[in-house]
């Protein structure tokens, strides 16, 4: 019997690394140095003010900070209670440097932060919910009335549906509706969309800014600015990070420096005391140095057991891998689980889940995997499968061979759908995926509404995902509800109901009686002035 060195590089990549990874860090001591360089050129203002954020003390972190090189600061609080450092100085040279050094202890296993809901349930320009966001949020949150479970479901949905793509925190900021429609963004956008969806249910959500480690936390370049959320439930605030699919308990590389309703509330500010001073001419550069001075691993929060077939799978096999997770604590937690497999295997279902677990409860979560379509005769293939969580991971190996177990499966699913309006046309955008090992040919799709029916068909290869958009012209009034029924042919047959409420349209601008009267009075006054001048001239000449 020959043994293949199949997917050797993948197996090596899956092996444990000596580097400290973020999800291993249960508590930490982090040193952060922020440096700002301001360039004034030859035009020095008599007094200049620069305002930035310090690092707060809360339930999860204790911090102290001090001035580094350059000028001293005065500590204040902003309207959200954030510590603010204000540097006020008279520039003496064209380049001035400022510095802040922070020493922060972090531990998200501490009890949650007590507080008040404030106005954090209100929508903002960056979190305003479109009708499509409202519909999707309600579809998710009608599964439960528990606020923290709702937050876990929404965080998981955002993590799996939005693709991480962009310049990074704070460099571009898109509103929630744009993110929902384009399914792109960085941590800012993830947090804005999560806040928008939860605020649909009047759940208060804070936008949080800080720093985080992405990988190998011993290297300073792997730390950077980050954004996440805090969710209010029953008198306490709980952290959720939809970018990294964490909730209630975060890894201790999350270092917070400010909070607000959205990204617009968290900005560094420049001002000068000089008449008409051109602030736009001041150059500004920021650099950051972060080190993980010490850390302790997570204690065991939950038990994890992988369940997978112990029989060799055959060509094109579709198999389920599941994990049984039990909360070992006397408090509610949300346990992230993520499956990693060699690139030759297609993960047909969503890769990441955030399992909401009250004390000592157990949940089972499963993934569907599609194995390669071709195996060579006489080889045994070993496929390493790993499931990562916060503070731990678990792994197994599934073997494959030509002639192994293969069941013929035809299975089509809708992985995502949403409606939107453009002018007087209603669109239903669908993402469908073939979860089986058989090609699906000419699958019929129809969308029936009160205003007509549209039909199409599509074909998908095994593991293929595709998008299609159905279009319905409307002749409806604003505020009206439209009923829709989506029907997708076999494999198995899928039906899904939609209720779409058309948004209210703002009234057209029509001059009011007051505006008309005002215009008439102006005309009358002008005429009266002309008459008086003519009369005065007549009397003058007569005299």
XYZ file of C-alpha atoms in Angstrom:
543
model
C 0.000 0.000 0.000
C 1.413 3.385 -0.969
C 0.891 6.504 1.123
C 0.535 9.907 -0.522
C 2.221 12.969 0.857
C -0.979 14.706 -0.195
C -1.497 18.315 0.928
C 1.702 18.268 2.966
C 2.037 22.044 3.034
C -1.531 22.424 4.259
C -0.932 19.904 7.007
C 2.153 21.782 8.088
C 0.218 25.048 8.100
C -2.386 23.441 10.345
C 0.207 22.263 12.846
C 0.592 24.092 16.115
C 2.838 27.118 16.072
C 5.089 28.451 18.796
C 3.889 31.989 18.071
C 1.254 33.453 20.368
C -2.037 33.709 18.479
C -4.774 36.161 19.514
C -7.407 33.576 20.462
C -4.920 32.018 22.899
C -4.568 35.206 24.967
C -6.885 35.136 27.989
C -5.327 38.052 29.877
C -2.535 40.412 28.924
C -0.341 43.371 29.746
C 0.077 45.562 26.674
C 2.379 48.543 26.132
C 1.290 51.098 23.514
C 3.214 54.146 22.335
C 1.406 56.615 20.081
C 3.511 59.185 18.266
C 2.237 62.162 16.291
C 4.342 64.383 14.050
C 2.897 67.796 13.125
C 4.396 69.873 10.332
C 3.744 73.652 10.333
C 6.196 74.825 7.693
C 7.209 78.472 8.165
C 3.764 79.577 9.354
C 3.803 78.952 13.133
C 0.575 79.719 15.007
C 0.901 81.470 18.408
C -0.950 78.574 20.067
C -1.921 75.149 18.811
C -4.194 72.441 20.282
C -4.149 68.747 19.437
C -6.762 66.415 20.974
C -6.576 62.617 20.987
C -7.922 59.770 23.113
C -6.389 58.096 26.122
C -7.268 54.610 27.339
C -10.258 54.070 29.675
C -10.597 52.000 32.798
C -13.557 49.648 32.666
C -14.587 46.145 33.703
C -12.168 44.546 31.229
C -9.120 46.785 31.261
C -7.097 48.901 33.655
C -4.806 51.490 32.179
C -2.412 54.291 32.978
C -0.898 56.624 30.425
C 1.690 59.380 30.379
C 3.362 61.841 28.040
C 6.348 60.567 26.128
C 8.600 62.819 24.067
C 7.447 66.349 23.343
C 4.782 68.345 25.164
C 2.681 67.444 28.192
C -1.056 66.904 27.953
C -4.113 67.721 30.062
C -6.597 64.884 30.612
C -10.307 65.583 30.101
C -13.519 63.667 29.348
C -15.647 63.976 26.222
C -19.448 63.710 26.028
C -19.243 59.897 25.883
C -17.015 59.629 28.951
C -13.893 58.828 26.933
C -10.575 59.985 28.414
C -9.235 62.730 26.153
C -5.666 64.011 26.114
C -5.280 67.630 25.054
C -1.911 69.037 24.045
C -1.821 72.862 24.080
C 1.465 74.468 23.087
C 3.113 77.290 21.166
C 5.022 75.717 18.251
C 8.686 76.725 18.301
C 9.798 74.921 15.151
C 8.351 73.724 11.880
C 8.131 70.092 13.070
C 6.652 69.268 16.489
C 6.386 65.777 17.951
C 3.918 64.500 20.537
C 3.823 61.144 22.265
C 1.552 59.104 24.541
C 2.667 55.976 26.398
C 0.005 53.592 27.761
C 0.260 50.525 29.994
C -2.922 48.444 29.812
C -4.001 45.271 31.624
C -6.748 43.394 29.737
C -9.014 40.522 30.812
C -12.435 39.956 29.211
C -13.221 37.121 31.621
C -14.053 39.805 34.195
C -17.776 40.402 34.852
C -19.511 42.665 32.297
C -19.519 46.453 32.531
C -22.550 47.868 34.361
C -24.094 50.943 32.774
C -27.059 52.732 31.249
C -28.432 52.377 27.689
C -28.058 56.110 26.930
C -29.018 57.043 23.379
C -27.137 54.132 21.792
C -30.307 52.558 20.357
C -30.764 55.564 18.051
C -29.747 55.335 14.411
C -26.997 57.576 13.046
C -25.919 58.538 9.545
C -23.559 55.538 9.466
C -25.953 53.016 11.040
C -29.285 53.984 9.467
C -31.138 50.775 8.577
C -32.455 50.415 5.028
C -35.644 48.351 4.476
C -33.423 45.438 3.389
C -31.392 45.628 6.614
C -34.579 45.772 8.677
C -36.019 42.719 6.950
C -32.820 40.677 7.368
C -32.359 41.744 10.994
C -35.897 40.701 11.864
C -35.474 37.356 10.083
C -32.467 36.658 12.294
C -33.773 38.016 15.580
C -37.232 36.420 15.503
C -35.428 33.165 16.395
C -35.084 34.299 20.031
C -36.046 37.024 22.512
C -32.727 36.814 24.383
C -30.699 39.976 23.643
C -27.279 38.326 23.932
C -28.345 35.420 21.749
C -29.640 37.923 19.190
C -26.294 39.710 19.281
C -24.477 36.381 18.815
C -26.629 35.492 15.800
C -26.210 38.927 14.203
C -22.438 38.960 14.833
C -22.122 35.506 13.271
C -24.209 36.584 10.265
C -22.101 39.707 9.641
C -18.863 37.742 10.012
C -19.900 35.172 7.407
C -21.625 37.493 4.924
C -19.264 40.494 4.704
C -15.925 40.059 2.941
C -13.006 41.805 4.628
C -11.666 44.191 2.000
C -10.509 47.796 2.235
C -7.744 50.127 3.317
C -8.237 49.530 7.047
C -9.709 51.116 10.149
C -10.682 54.758 9.731
C -9.237 55.156 6.229
C -12.572 54.655 4.522
C -15.912 54.702 6.341
C -19.037 53.368 4.622
C -22.548 53.388 6.059
C -24.412 50.218 6.990
C -26.670 50.220 3.915
C -23.668 50.363 1.568
C -22.000 47.505 3.456
C -25.168 45.398 3.366
C -25.614 45.853 -0.378
C -21.941 45.398 -1.331
C -20.947 42.851 1.358
C -17.521 44.487 1.638
C -15.733 46.401 4.365
C -13.203 46.467 7.158
C -13.745 46.405 10.906
C -15.496 49.821 10.918
C -18.073 48.558 8.451
C -18.571 45.257 10.289
C -19.294 47.154 13.514
C -21.606 49.676 11.807
C -23.657 46.935 10.156
C -23.954 44.966 13.400
C -25.058 48.112 15.249
C -27.608 48.917 12.547
C -29.160 45.450 12.616
C -29.434 45.306 16.417
C -30.833 48.843 16.641
C -33.717 47.641 14.450
C -34.857 45.804 17.596
C -34.160 48.887 19.790
C -31.061 47.235 21.264
C -28.443 49.815 22.375
C -25.068 49.295 20.694
C -21.805 51.212 21.141
C -19.171 51.574 18.441
C -15.787 50.829 20.041
C -12.370 51.818 18.735
C -9.067 50.398 19.900
C -6.196 48.136 18.933
C -5.974 44.402 18.313
C -3.502 41.726 17.292
C -4.244 39.769 14.098
C -1.597 37.013 14.340
C 1.719 36.232 16.099
C 1.263 38.819 18.837
C 4.956 39.014 19.696
C 5.497 41.089 16.535
C 4.552 44.789 16.795
C 3.634 45.003 13.103
C 0.812 42.495 13.682
C -1.018 44.967 15.933
C -3.182 47.698 14.512
C -6.258 49.915 14.915
C -9.536 48.046 15.162
C -13.255 48.527 15.755
C -15.860 46.334 17.425
C -19.134 46.753 19.339
C -20.610 46.612 22.807
C -24.219 45.478 23.279
C -26.488 46.469 26.176
C -28.548 43.785 27.935
C -30.238 43.844 31.353
C -28.152 46.649 32.829
C -24.753 45.565 31.477
C -22.573 46.095 28.397
C -21.105 43.066 26.618
C -18.372 43.153 23.930
C -18.880 41.648 20.452
C -16.386 41.601 17.590
C -18.063 40.607 14.299
C -14.768 40.872 12.381
C -13.142 38.092 14.436
C -16.429 36.331 15.338
C -16.105 36.759 19.102
C -18.687 37.768 21.661
C -19.292 38.206 25.416
C -15.695 37.084 26.071
C -13.075 38.561 23.715
C -9.427 37.621 23.451
C -7.247 39.927 25.536
C -5.508 41.552 22.578
C -8.542 43.883 22.280
C -7.379 47.186 23.833
C -10.069 49.877 23.914
C -9.389 53.607 23.634
C -12.787 55.187 22.863
C -16.486 54.586 22.290
C -19.327 56.417 20.568
C -22.476 55.936 18.525
C -20.445 55.363 15.349
C -17.044 56.140 13.844
C -17.880 59.840 13.452
C -17.835 60.266 17.249
C -14.206 59.140 17.505
C -11.847 61.555 15.813
C -8.568 63.265 16.675
C -8.857 67.058 16.432
C -6.567 69.957 15.496
C -7.160 73.632 16.276
C -5.095 76.816 16.280
C -5.378 80.188 18.023
C -4.732 82.555 15.149
C -7.017 84.508 12.889
C -7.822 82.564 9.740
C -4.970 80.089 10.323
C -4.863 77.461 7.482
C -5.234 74.182 9.413
C -5.379 72.327 6.118
C -1.700 73.193 5.579
C -0.607 71.396 8.762
C 0.843 67.987 7.892
C -0.017 65.141 10.234
C 1.602 61.743 10.678
C 0.836 59.038 13.244
C 2.862 55.959 14.207
C 2.238 53.253 16.760
C 4.447 50.812 18.607
C 2.712 47.991 20.526
C 4.200 45.138 22.499
C 2.638 42.241 24.372
C 4.630 42.465 27.588
C 3.021 39.432 29.201
C 0.040 37.168 28.703
C -1.735 34.208 30.228
C -3.706 31.628 28.253
C -7.438 31.213 28.617
C -8.654 28.803 31.247
C -10.883 26.071 29.855
C -14.196 27.772 29.067
C -15.861 24.921 27.204
C -15.288 21.326 26.210
C -15.067 20.463 22.492
C -15.379 17.076 20.816
C -15.120 16.513 17.050
C -17.384 13.979 15.398
C -16.354 12.707 11.939
C -16.527 9.516 9.923
C -13.884 6.892 10.674
C -14.422 5.149 7.318
C -12.427 6.104 4.206
C -14.435 8.440 1.992
C -14.607 8.063 -1.772
C -14.320 10.400 -4.727
C -16.710 13.344 -4.548
C -17.991 12.292 -1.133
C -20.131 14.720 0.857
C -19.558 14.290 4.588
C -20.574 16.121 7.746
C -18.125 17.054 10.492
C -19.622 18.260 13.753
C -18.400 19.586 17.064
C -20.095 19.163 20.421
C -19.445 22.158 22.673
C -20.367 22.361 26.371
C -20.135 25.491 28.502
C -18.130 24.625 31.636
C -18.794 27.937 33.412
C -21.513 29.276 35.682
C -22.071 32.211 33.318
C -23.297 32.640 29.756
C -20.658 32.654 27.030
C -20.557 32.714 23.228
C -18.090 30.184 21.850
C -16.612 30.844 18.374
C -15.885 27.786 16.262
C -14.176 27.806 12.879
C -13.316 24.836 10.684
C -10.106 24.694 8.660
C -9.550 22.043 5.994
C -7.076 21.483 3.137
C -7.816 23.575 0.051
C -8.713 20.422 -1.908
C -11.828 20.124 0.289
C -14.760 22.495 -0.272
C -16.509 23.687 2.878
C -20.094 23.866 1.609
C -21.657 25.498 4.656
C -20.543 28.655 6.487
C -17.087 28.320 7.965
C -17.561 30.252 11.232
C -20.197 30.049 13.965
C -20.698 31.821 17.306
C -22.461 29.416 19.660
C -24.524 31.054 22.394
C -24.317 28.900 25.517
C -26.003 29.589 28.874
C -24.281 28.002 31.895
C -23.463 24.303 31.422
C -25.497 23.995 28.213
C -24.378 21.923 25.214
C -24.711 22.590 21.473
C -23.771 20.643 18.387
C -22.699 22.481 15.242
C -21.906 20.801 11.915
C -20.208 21.583 8.606
C -20.732 19.889 5.232
C -17.568 19.038 3.293
C -17.124 18.032 -0.338
C -14.063 15.855 -0.995
C -12.024 15.784 -4.239
C -13.664 14.304 -7.350
C -10.626 12.170 -8.220
C -8.427 9.809 -6.174
C -5.582 7.770 -7.636
C -5.807 4.003 -7.369
C -3.714 2.470 -4.562
C -3.267 5.659 -2.503
C -4.617 6.480 0.948
C -5.255 10.202 1.407
C -5.146 11.821 4.828
C -7.102 15.061 5.268
C -6.364 16.978 8.505
C -9.416 18.809 9.855
C -9.077 21.394 12.625
C -11.661 23.330 14.610
C -10.425 26.500 16.303
C -12.079 28.252 19.200
C -11.161 30.771 21.825
C -8.451 29.313 24.033
C -8.353 25.896 22.362
C -8.555 23.865 19.179
C -9.309 20.274 18.292
C -8.367 18.216 15.260
C -8.989 14.926 13.502
C -8.031 13.191 10.259
C -10.431 11.886 7.633
C -9.004 9.342 5.193
C -9.977 8.915 1.572
C -9.366 6.382 -1.161
C -10.642 5.384 -4.567
C -13.681 3.183 -4.043
C -14.388 4.604 -0.577
C -17.828 5.598 0.703
C -19.613 7.977 -1.642
C -23.313 8.764 -1.503
C -25.008 10.554 -4.392
C -26.380 13.826 -3.026
C -28.262 16.607 -4.803
C -28.808 19.587 -2.527
C -29.354 23.255 -3.328
C -29.660 25.984 -0.693
C -30.175 29.740 -0.526
C -27.232 31.104 1.459
C -28.286 34.748 1.216
C -31.149 36.870 -0.088
C -32.291 40.462 0.144
C -34.616 42.871 -1.603
C -33.988 46.461 -2.643
C -35.700 49.184 -4.664
C -34.375 51.229 -7.556
C -36.924 53.695 -8.840
C -40.148 51.777 -9.416
C -38.486 48.367 -9.712
C -38.219 45.782 -6.936
C -35.167 43.511 -7.010
C -34.634 40.224 -5.176
C -30.945 39.278 -5.061
C -30.209 35.626 -4.300
C -27.041 33.699 -3.520
C -27.447 29.974 -4.089
C -25.019 27.129 -3.442
C -24.877 23.524 -4.539
C -24.260 21.534 -1.344
C -24.241 18.192 -3.141
C -21.810 16.227 -5.258
C -23.962 16.196 -8.387
C -24.294 18.972 -10.991
C -27.668 20.715 -10.976
C -29.041 21.580 -14.422
C -31.644 24.203 -15.327
C -33.093 24.648 -11.847
C -36.314 26.716 -12.201
C -36.698 29.821 -10.013
C -39.789 32.030 -9.753
C -40.692 35.092 -7.689
C -44.452 35.764 -7.433
C -45.684 39.122 -6.116
C -48.873 41.175 -6.089
C -47.529 42.949 -9.198
C -46.507 40.001 -11.307
C -44.141 37.060 -11.612
C -40.576 36.784 -12.859
C -38.850 33.525 -13.720
C -35.343 32.316 -14.467
C -33.257 29.147 -14.249
C -29.652 28.308 -13.505
C -27.172 25.445 -13.359
C -24.536 24.798 -10.695
C -21.628 22.393 -10.418
C -20.874 20.703 -7.081
C -19.781 23.256 -4.435
C -20.495 26.125 -6.820
C -22.029 29.320 -5.441
C -23.710 31.838 -7.720
C -25.796 35.008 -7.563
C -28.923 35.853 -9.505
C -31.239 38.850 -9.396
C -34.997 38.789 -10.046
C -36.748 41.977 -11.184
C -40.380 43.068 -10.635
C -41.678 46.411 -12.032
C -44.007 48.103 -9.545
C -46.957 50.418 -9.693
C -47.337 50.933 -5.963
C -47.560 53.742 -3.426
C -45.080 54.504 -0.658
C -45.694 52.717 2.622
C -47.550 49.883 0.866
C -46.809 46.244 1.735
C -45.997 43.854 -1.099
C -46.252 40.080 -0.615
C -43.789 37.851 -2.436
C -43.206 34.109 -2.725
C -39.896 32.673 -3.926
C -40.035 29.143 -5.338
C -36.968 27.161 -6.390
C -37.336 23.789 -8.187
C -36.156 20.489 -6.741
C -33.059 19.414 -4.708
C -35.187 19.840 -2.482
C -37.958 22.278 -3.394
C -37.485 25.639 -1.646
C -40.215 28.171 -0.864
C -39.711 31.405 1.023
C -42.150 34.218 1.752
C -41.284 37.921 1.660
C -43.180 40.959 2.909
C -41.692 44.170 1.525
C -42.785 47.571 2.822
C -42.125 50.383 0.390
C -40.364 53.315 2.080
C -42.250 56.546 2.624
C -41.356 59.171 0.047
C -40.755 62.761 1.211
C -43.456 65.178 -0.001
C -42.666 67.379 -2.981
C -41.679 70.935 -2.171
C -44.706 73.172 -2.806
C -44.751 76.904 -1.985
C -46.903 77.575 1.073
C -49.482 80.309 1.429
C -47.021 82.143 3.672
C -44.350 82.063 0.954
C -46.846 83.314 -1.648
C -48.065 86.053 0.672
C -44.529 87.111 1.485
C -43.712 87.465 -2.186
C -46.871 89.536 -2.792
C -46.049 91.879 0.087
C -42.578 92.479 -1.334
C -44.099 93.408 -4.675
C -46.620 95.703 -3.007
C -43.898 97.403 -0.977
C -41.817 98.042 -4.096
C -44.808 99.533 -5.908
C -45.610 101.720 -2.894
C -42.046 103.064 -2.792
C -42.163 103.933 -6.487
C -45.508 105.739 -6.045
C -44.162 107.729 -3.086
C -41.067 108.783 -5.038
C -43.168 109.898 -8.029
C -45.536 111.826 -5.736
C -42.624 113.524 -3.920
C -41.072 114.539 -7.235
C -44.391 115.952 -8.460
C -44.911 118.021 -5.300
C -41.299 119.289 -5.406
C -41.679 120.558 -8.985
C -45.054 122.135 -8.236
C -43.617 123.995 -5.288
